XYZ file of C-alpha atoms in Angstrom:
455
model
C 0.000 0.000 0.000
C 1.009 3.655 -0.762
C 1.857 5.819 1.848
C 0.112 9.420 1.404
C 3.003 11.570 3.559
C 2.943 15.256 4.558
C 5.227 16.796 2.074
C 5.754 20.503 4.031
C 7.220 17.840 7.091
C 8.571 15.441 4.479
C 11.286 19.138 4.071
C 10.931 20.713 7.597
C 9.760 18.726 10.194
C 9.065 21.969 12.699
C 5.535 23.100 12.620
C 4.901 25.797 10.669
C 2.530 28.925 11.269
C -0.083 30.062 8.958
C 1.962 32.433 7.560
C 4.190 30.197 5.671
C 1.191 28.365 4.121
C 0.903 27.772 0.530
C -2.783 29.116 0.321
C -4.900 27.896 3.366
C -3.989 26.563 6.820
C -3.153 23.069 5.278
C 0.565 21.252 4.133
C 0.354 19.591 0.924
C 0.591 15.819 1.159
C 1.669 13.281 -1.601
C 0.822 9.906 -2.982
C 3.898 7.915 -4.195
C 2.771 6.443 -7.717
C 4.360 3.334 -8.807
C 7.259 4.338 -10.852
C 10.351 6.164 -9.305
C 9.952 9.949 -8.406
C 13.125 12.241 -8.749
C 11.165 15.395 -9.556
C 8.416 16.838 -7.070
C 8.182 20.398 -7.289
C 11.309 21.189 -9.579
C 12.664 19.433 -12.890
C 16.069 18.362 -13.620
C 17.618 20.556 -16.082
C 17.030 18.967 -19.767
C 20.627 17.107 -20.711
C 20.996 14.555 -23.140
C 21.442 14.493 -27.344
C 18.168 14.192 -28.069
C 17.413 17.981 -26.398
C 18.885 20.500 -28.799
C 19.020 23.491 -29.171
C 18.259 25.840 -32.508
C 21.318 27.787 -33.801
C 20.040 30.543 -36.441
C 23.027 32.474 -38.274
C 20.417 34.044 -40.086
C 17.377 36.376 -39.690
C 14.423 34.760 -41.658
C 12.008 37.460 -43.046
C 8.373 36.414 -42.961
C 5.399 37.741 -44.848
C 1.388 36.265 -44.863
C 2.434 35.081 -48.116
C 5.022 32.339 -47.519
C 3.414 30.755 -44.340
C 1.449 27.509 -45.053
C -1.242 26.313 -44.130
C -4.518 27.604 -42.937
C -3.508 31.325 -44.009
C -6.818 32.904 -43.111
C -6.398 31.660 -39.463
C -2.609 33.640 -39.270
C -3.882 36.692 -40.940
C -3.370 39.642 -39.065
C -5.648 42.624 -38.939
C -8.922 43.195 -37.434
C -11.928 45.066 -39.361
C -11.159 48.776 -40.319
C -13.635 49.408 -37.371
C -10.639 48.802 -34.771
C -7.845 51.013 -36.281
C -7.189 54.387 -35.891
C -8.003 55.851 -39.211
C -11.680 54.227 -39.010
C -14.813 55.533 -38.691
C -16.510 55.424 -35.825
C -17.772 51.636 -34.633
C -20.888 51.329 -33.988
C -22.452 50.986 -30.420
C -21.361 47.562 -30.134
C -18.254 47.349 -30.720
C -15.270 48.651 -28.575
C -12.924 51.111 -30.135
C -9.012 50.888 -29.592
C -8.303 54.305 -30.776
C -7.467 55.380 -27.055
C -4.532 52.743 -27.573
C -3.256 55.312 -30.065
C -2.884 58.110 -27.133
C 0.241 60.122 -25.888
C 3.772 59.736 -27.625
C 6.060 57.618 -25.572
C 9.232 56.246 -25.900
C 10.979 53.661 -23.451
C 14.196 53.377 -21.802
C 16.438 50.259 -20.681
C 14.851 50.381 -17.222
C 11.428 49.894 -19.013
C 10.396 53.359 -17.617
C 7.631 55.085 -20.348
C 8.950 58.961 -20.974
C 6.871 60.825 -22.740
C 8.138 62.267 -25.831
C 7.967 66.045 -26.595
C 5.296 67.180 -28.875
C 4.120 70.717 -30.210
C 0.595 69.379 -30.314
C -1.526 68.247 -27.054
C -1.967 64.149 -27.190
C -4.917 62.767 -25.776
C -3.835 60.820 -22.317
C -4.621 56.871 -22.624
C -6.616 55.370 -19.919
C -7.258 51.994 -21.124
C -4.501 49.610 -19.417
C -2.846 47.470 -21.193
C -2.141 44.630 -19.316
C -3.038 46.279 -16.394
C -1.334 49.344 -16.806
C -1.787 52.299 -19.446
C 1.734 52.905 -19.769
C 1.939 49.236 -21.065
C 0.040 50.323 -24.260
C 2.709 52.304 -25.965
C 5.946 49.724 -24.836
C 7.278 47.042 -26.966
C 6.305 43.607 -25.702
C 10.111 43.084 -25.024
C 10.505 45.936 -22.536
C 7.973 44.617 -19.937
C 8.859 42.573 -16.844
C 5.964 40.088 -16.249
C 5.362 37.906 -13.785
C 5.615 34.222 -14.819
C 3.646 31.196 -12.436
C 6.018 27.829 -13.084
C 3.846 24.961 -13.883
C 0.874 27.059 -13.907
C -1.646 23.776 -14.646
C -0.379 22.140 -11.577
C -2.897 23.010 -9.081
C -3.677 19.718 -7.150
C -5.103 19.726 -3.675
C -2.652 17.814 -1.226
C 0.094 16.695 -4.025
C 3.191 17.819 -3.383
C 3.546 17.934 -7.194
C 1.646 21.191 -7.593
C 3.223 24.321 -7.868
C 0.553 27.017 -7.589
C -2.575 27.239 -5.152
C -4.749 29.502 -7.456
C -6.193 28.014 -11.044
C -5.067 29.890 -14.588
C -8.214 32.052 -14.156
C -7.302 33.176 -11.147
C -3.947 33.744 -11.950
C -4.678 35.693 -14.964
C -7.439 37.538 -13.106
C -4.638 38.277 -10.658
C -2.269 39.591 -13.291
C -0.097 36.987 -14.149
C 1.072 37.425 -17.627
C 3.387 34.014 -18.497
C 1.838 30.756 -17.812
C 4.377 27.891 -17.825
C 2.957 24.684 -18.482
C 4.379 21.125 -18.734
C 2.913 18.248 -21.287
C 3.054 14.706 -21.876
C 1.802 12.614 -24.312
C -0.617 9.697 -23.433
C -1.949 7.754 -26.402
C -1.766 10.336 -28.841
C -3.503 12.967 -26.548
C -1.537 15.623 -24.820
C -1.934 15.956 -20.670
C -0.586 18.205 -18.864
C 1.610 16.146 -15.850
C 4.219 17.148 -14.042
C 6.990 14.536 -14.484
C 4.916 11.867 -15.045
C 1.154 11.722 -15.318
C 1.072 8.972 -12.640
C 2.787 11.596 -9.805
C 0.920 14.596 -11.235
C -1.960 14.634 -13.984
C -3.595 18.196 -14.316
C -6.057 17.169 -17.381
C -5.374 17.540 -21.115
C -3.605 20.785 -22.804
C -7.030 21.395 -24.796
C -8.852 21.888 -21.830
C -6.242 24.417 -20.425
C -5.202 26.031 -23.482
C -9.483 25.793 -23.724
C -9.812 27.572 -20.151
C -6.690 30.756 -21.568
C -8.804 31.510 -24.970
C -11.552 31.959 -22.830
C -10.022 34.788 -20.185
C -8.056 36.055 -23.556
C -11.465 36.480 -25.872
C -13.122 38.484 -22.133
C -10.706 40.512 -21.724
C -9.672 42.053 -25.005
C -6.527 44.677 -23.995
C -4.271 42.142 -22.530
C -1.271 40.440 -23.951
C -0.227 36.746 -22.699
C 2.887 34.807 -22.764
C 2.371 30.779 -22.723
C 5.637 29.159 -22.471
C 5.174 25.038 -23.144
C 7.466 22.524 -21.896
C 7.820 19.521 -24.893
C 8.738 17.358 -21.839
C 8.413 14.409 -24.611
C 10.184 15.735 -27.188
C 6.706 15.538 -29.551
C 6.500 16.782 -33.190
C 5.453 20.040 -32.537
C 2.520 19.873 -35.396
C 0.961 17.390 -32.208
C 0.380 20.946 -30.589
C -1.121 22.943 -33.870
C -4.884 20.634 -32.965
C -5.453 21.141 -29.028
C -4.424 25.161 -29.696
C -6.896 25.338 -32.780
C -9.664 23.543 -31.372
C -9.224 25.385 -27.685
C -9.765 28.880 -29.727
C -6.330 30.216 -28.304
C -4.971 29.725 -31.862
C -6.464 32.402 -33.505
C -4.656 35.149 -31.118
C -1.458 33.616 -31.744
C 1.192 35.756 -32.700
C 2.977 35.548 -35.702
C 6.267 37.355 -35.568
C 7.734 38.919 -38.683
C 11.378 37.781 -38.574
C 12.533 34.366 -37.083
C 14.456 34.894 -35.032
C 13.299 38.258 -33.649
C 15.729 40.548 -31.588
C 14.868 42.358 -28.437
C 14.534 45.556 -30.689
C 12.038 44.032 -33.227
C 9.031 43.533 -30.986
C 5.340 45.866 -31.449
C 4.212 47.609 -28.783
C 1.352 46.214 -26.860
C -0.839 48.451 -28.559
C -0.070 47.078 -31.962
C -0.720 43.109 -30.816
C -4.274 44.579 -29.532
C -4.898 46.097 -32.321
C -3.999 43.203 -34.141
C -6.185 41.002 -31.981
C -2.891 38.700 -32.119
C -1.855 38.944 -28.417
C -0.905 35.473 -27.420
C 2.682 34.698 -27.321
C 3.294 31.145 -27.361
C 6.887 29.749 -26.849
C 8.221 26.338 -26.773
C 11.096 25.252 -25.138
C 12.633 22.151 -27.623
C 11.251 21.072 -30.901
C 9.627 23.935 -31.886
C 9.650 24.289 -35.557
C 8.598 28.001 -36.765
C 8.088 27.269 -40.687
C 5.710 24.438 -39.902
C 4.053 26.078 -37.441
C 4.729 29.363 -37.407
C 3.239 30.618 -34.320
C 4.857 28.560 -31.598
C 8.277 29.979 -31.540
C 11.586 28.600 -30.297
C 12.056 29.491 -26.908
C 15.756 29.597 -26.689
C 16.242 31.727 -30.112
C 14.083 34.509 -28.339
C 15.372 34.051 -24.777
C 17.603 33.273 -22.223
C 17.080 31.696 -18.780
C 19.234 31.878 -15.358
C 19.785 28.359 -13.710
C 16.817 26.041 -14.042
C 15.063 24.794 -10.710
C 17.672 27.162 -8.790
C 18.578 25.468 -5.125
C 20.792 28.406 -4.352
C 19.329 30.839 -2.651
C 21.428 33.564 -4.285
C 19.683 32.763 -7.289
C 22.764 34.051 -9.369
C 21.698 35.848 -12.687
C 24.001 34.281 -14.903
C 22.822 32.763 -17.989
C 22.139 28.859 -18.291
C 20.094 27.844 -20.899
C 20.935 27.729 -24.161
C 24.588 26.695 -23.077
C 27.385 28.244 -24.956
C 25.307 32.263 -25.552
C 27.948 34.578 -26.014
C 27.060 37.868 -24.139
C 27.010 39.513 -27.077
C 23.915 37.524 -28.421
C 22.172 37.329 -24.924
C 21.707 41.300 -25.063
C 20.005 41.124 -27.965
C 17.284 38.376 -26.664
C 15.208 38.619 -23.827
C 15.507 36.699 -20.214
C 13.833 34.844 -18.028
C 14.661 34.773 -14.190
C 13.463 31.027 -12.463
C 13.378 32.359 -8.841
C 11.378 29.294 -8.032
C 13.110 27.771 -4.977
C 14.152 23.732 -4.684
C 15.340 21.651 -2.297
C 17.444 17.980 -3.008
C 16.675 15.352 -0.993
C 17.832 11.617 -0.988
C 15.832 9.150 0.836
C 16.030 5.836 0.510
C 18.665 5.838 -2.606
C 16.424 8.341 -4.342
C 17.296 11.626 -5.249
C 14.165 14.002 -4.652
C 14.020 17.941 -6.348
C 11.122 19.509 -4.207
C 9.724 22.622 -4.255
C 10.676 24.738 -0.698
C 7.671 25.669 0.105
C 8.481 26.285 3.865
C 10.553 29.364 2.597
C 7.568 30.895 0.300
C 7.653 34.209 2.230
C 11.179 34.878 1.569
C 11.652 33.335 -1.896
C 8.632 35.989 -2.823
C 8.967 38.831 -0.919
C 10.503 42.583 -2.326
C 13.362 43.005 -0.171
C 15.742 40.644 2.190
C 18.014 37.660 1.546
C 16.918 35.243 -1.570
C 13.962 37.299 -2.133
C 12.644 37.755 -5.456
C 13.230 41.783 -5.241
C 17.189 41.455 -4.665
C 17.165 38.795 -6.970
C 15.433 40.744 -10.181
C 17.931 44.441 -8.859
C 21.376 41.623 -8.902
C 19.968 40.598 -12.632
C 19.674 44.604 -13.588
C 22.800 45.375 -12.255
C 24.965 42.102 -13.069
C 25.335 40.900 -16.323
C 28.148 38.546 -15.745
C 29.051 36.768 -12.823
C 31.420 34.099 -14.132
C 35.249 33.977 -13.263
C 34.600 36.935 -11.355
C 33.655 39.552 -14.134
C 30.283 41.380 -13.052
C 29.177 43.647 -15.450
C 25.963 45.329 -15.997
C 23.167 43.763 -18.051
C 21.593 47.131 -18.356
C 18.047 46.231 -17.922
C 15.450 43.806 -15.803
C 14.320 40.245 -16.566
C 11.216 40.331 -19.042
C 10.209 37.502 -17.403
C 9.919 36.855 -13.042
C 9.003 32.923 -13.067
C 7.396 32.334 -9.408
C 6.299 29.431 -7.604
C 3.049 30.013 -5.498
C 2.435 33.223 -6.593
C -0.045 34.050 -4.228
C 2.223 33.939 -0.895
C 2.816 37.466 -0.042
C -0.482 38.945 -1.034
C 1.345 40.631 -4.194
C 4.567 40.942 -3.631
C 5.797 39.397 -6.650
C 3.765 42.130 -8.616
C 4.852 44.707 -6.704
C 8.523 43.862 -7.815
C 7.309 43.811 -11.645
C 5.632 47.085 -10.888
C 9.119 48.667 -9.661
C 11.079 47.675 -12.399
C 8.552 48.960 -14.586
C 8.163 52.262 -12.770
C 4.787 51.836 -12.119
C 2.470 51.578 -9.015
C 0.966 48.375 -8.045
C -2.124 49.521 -6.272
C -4.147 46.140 -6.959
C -5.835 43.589 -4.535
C -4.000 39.948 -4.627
C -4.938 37.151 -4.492
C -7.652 34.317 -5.264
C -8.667 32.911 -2.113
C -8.137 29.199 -1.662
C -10.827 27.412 0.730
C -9.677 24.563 2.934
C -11.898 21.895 5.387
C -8.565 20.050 5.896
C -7.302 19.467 9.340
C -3.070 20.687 9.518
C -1.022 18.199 9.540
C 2.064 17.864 11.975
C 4.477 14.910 11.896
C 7.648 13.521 13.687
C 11.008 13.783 12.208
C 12.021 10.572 13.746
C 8.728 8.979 12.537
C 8.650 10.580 9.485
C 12.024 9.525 7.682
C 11.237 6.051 8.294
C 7.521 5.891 6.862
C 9.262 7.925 4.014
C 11.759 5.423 2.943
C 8.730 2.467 3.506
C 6.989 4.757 1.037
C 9.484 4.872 -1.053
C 10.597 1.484 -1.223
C 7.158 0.231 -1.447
C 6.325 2.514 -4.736
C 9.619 1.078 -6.065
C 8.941 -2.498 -5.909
């Protein structure tokens, strides 16, 4: 029989107080499949031959003309109702003109100035993606906050990685939703690992449950980043996306790869109507299908499933990016916090969940604050050069958002130079009694756990 063990004790055996809780009063708990567990919370980093990674010597120039496929589907543009030089909609329709509003450059510290004009511009009020100053920036001069393994909301498994579902993250102003999939008998789930330690349903339904919050809410940009945990044929993606709806807001860049400089303005996607970003970490293929782009041609990421808690900004994935090339892509900052353990013979990555408060919070040791002002003011750490990168992560990727009551936006908002004045977050309701646990008990019903799953 399967042991079902308090995963919060399984890490630190001391009680903990409510503050340190991952979303109610409760620790998660886990159920030991039948196949060997390495990864809980965290994932190894991806090594191995058969996970490459795309070197382009080239910029590829696109046009609606030379993708394949179902062109009409790709085709930018909206009706001439939604553009600025158009005649006034009619009463049911929403007008983006306001998008068009005052004249504003950016700078490297994504700060919006305005631009000097001899002619009064109307002020825009409508955020964009929460904010009005968004509207007018280029999509790569925004720091967003990204929730790792956003599907992976699971009552009591220690597998999970948020507390709060995709609507409620999105509601909540999460911008980049990290996913994991597997495929199961020609169908796509999304698991964590392995879809016996962690199944979160198919990637139809979720991509179903995005296009849903995207079509409501109409001036906001999102970022999906998908993790081809199987290496699949990334055309095995192109169904589940078309028949979820999110498809038709995919972007379509205009250059493969495209540079930090060559990204619209949040204002153009919305205008577009194509304001879904969809990345791919390995086997993306961008001439078959053109909107799921390479990750790793686009961006850079600091150490994957970081167990330091210094969380040093130094570029890790893809290996061998000259510095040169990395300041011309943007980056992504994996401040979610893991912990090794070996019980038993078996070597366990788990998410520190214990440590949520820090790992989250603006300011202090390991927080996510000093972590994202080190990345802004370090842009080489290695043989002791330290340099500047010159600008903030685009992307903060975040493990249980929601501990901290915002403060994860709140560092966004400061790199951004912007105020984060909003209410956070989704409750999470909870009839479970805690749970508290002896050490001495504990670590040897852990390795009877383990042993037993292994046999």
């Amino acid at each position: 029989m399967l042991q079902y063990l308090p995963f919060a004790c399984l890490l630190f055996p001391a009680a903990h107080g409510q503050n340190d809780s991952v979303g109610s009063n409760t620790l998660p708990t886990i159920g030991l499949p039948s196949t060997s567990i390495l990864n809980l919370g965290g994932d190894r980093v991806p090594t191995g031959t058969e996970f490459s990674y795309q070197s382009l010597t080239s910029t590829v120039t696109l046009s609606p003309g030379s993708l394949s496929g179902e062109t009409a589907l790709w085709a930018t543009g909206l009706s001439t109702s939604t553009h600025a030089s158009s005649t006034t909609p009619s009463s049911s329709s929403t007008s983006f003109t306001v998008l068009q509003g005052t004249l504003q450059s950016t700078t490297p510290a994504n700060a919006t100035a305005t631009v000097n004009s001899t002619s009064t511009q109307p002020a825009n009020t409508q955020p964009c993606n929460n904010y009005p100053e968004f509207c007018a920036r280029q999509y790569s001069n925004i720091t967003e906050v990204a929730a790792h393994n956003s599907p992976f909301v699971v009552p009591n498994n220690a597998a999970s990685n948020q507390a709060l579902k995709v609507i409620d993250q999105l509601n909540d102003g999460i911008r980049m939703l990290h996913g994991q999939t597997h495929m199961i008998n020609g169908t796509l789930f999304c698991c964590h690992t392995s879809c016996d330690l962690l199944n979160a349903g198919t990637a139809e339904s979720y991509f179903t449950d995005i296009a849903g919050w995207v079509r409501r809410h109409p001036y906001d940009v999102v970022t999906l980043l998908i993790g081809n945990a199987d290496l699949v044929n990334v055309n095995d993606y192109a169904a589940p996306l078309q028949s979820s709806g999110l498809a038709r807001y995919a972007y379509i860049p205009s250059e493969i790869p495209m540079g930090i400089d060559d990204w619209p303005t949040l204002s153009e996607m919305i205008l577009t109507q194509k304001r879904v970003v969809i990345f791919m970490d390995y086997n993306a293929n961008q001439t078959a299908v053109p909107y799921i782009l390479d990750e790793f041609s686009h961006l850079w990421e600091t150490p994957f499933s970081p167990t330091d808690r210094n969380f040093p900004c130094i570029q890790q994935r893809p290996p061998g990016l000259s510095i040169e090339d990395a300041q011309q892509r943007m980056y992504l900052v994996n401040h979610n916090l893991n912990t090794e353990l070996t019980l038993a013979g078996i070597t366990i990555l788990a998410a520190t969940v214990s440590l949520l408060n820090e790992t989250n919070n603006v300011t202090g040791p390991g927080s996510l604050g000093e972590t994202a002002d080190d990345c802004t003011d370090q842009r080489h750490a290695a043989e002791g050069v330290v340099e500047r990168w010159s600008r903030p992560p685009n992307f903060l990727l975040v493990d249980y958002y929601n501990v901290g009551a915002g403060s994860v936006f709140k560092v966004a908002a400061e790199l951004n130079n912007v105020i984060y004045d909003r209410e956070c977050c989704g409750m999470v309701p909870s009839t479970a009694i805690p749970l508290r646990c002896n050490s001495v008990l504990l670590a040897s019903t852990v390795g009877v756990a383990i042993v037993s799953a292994l046999v």
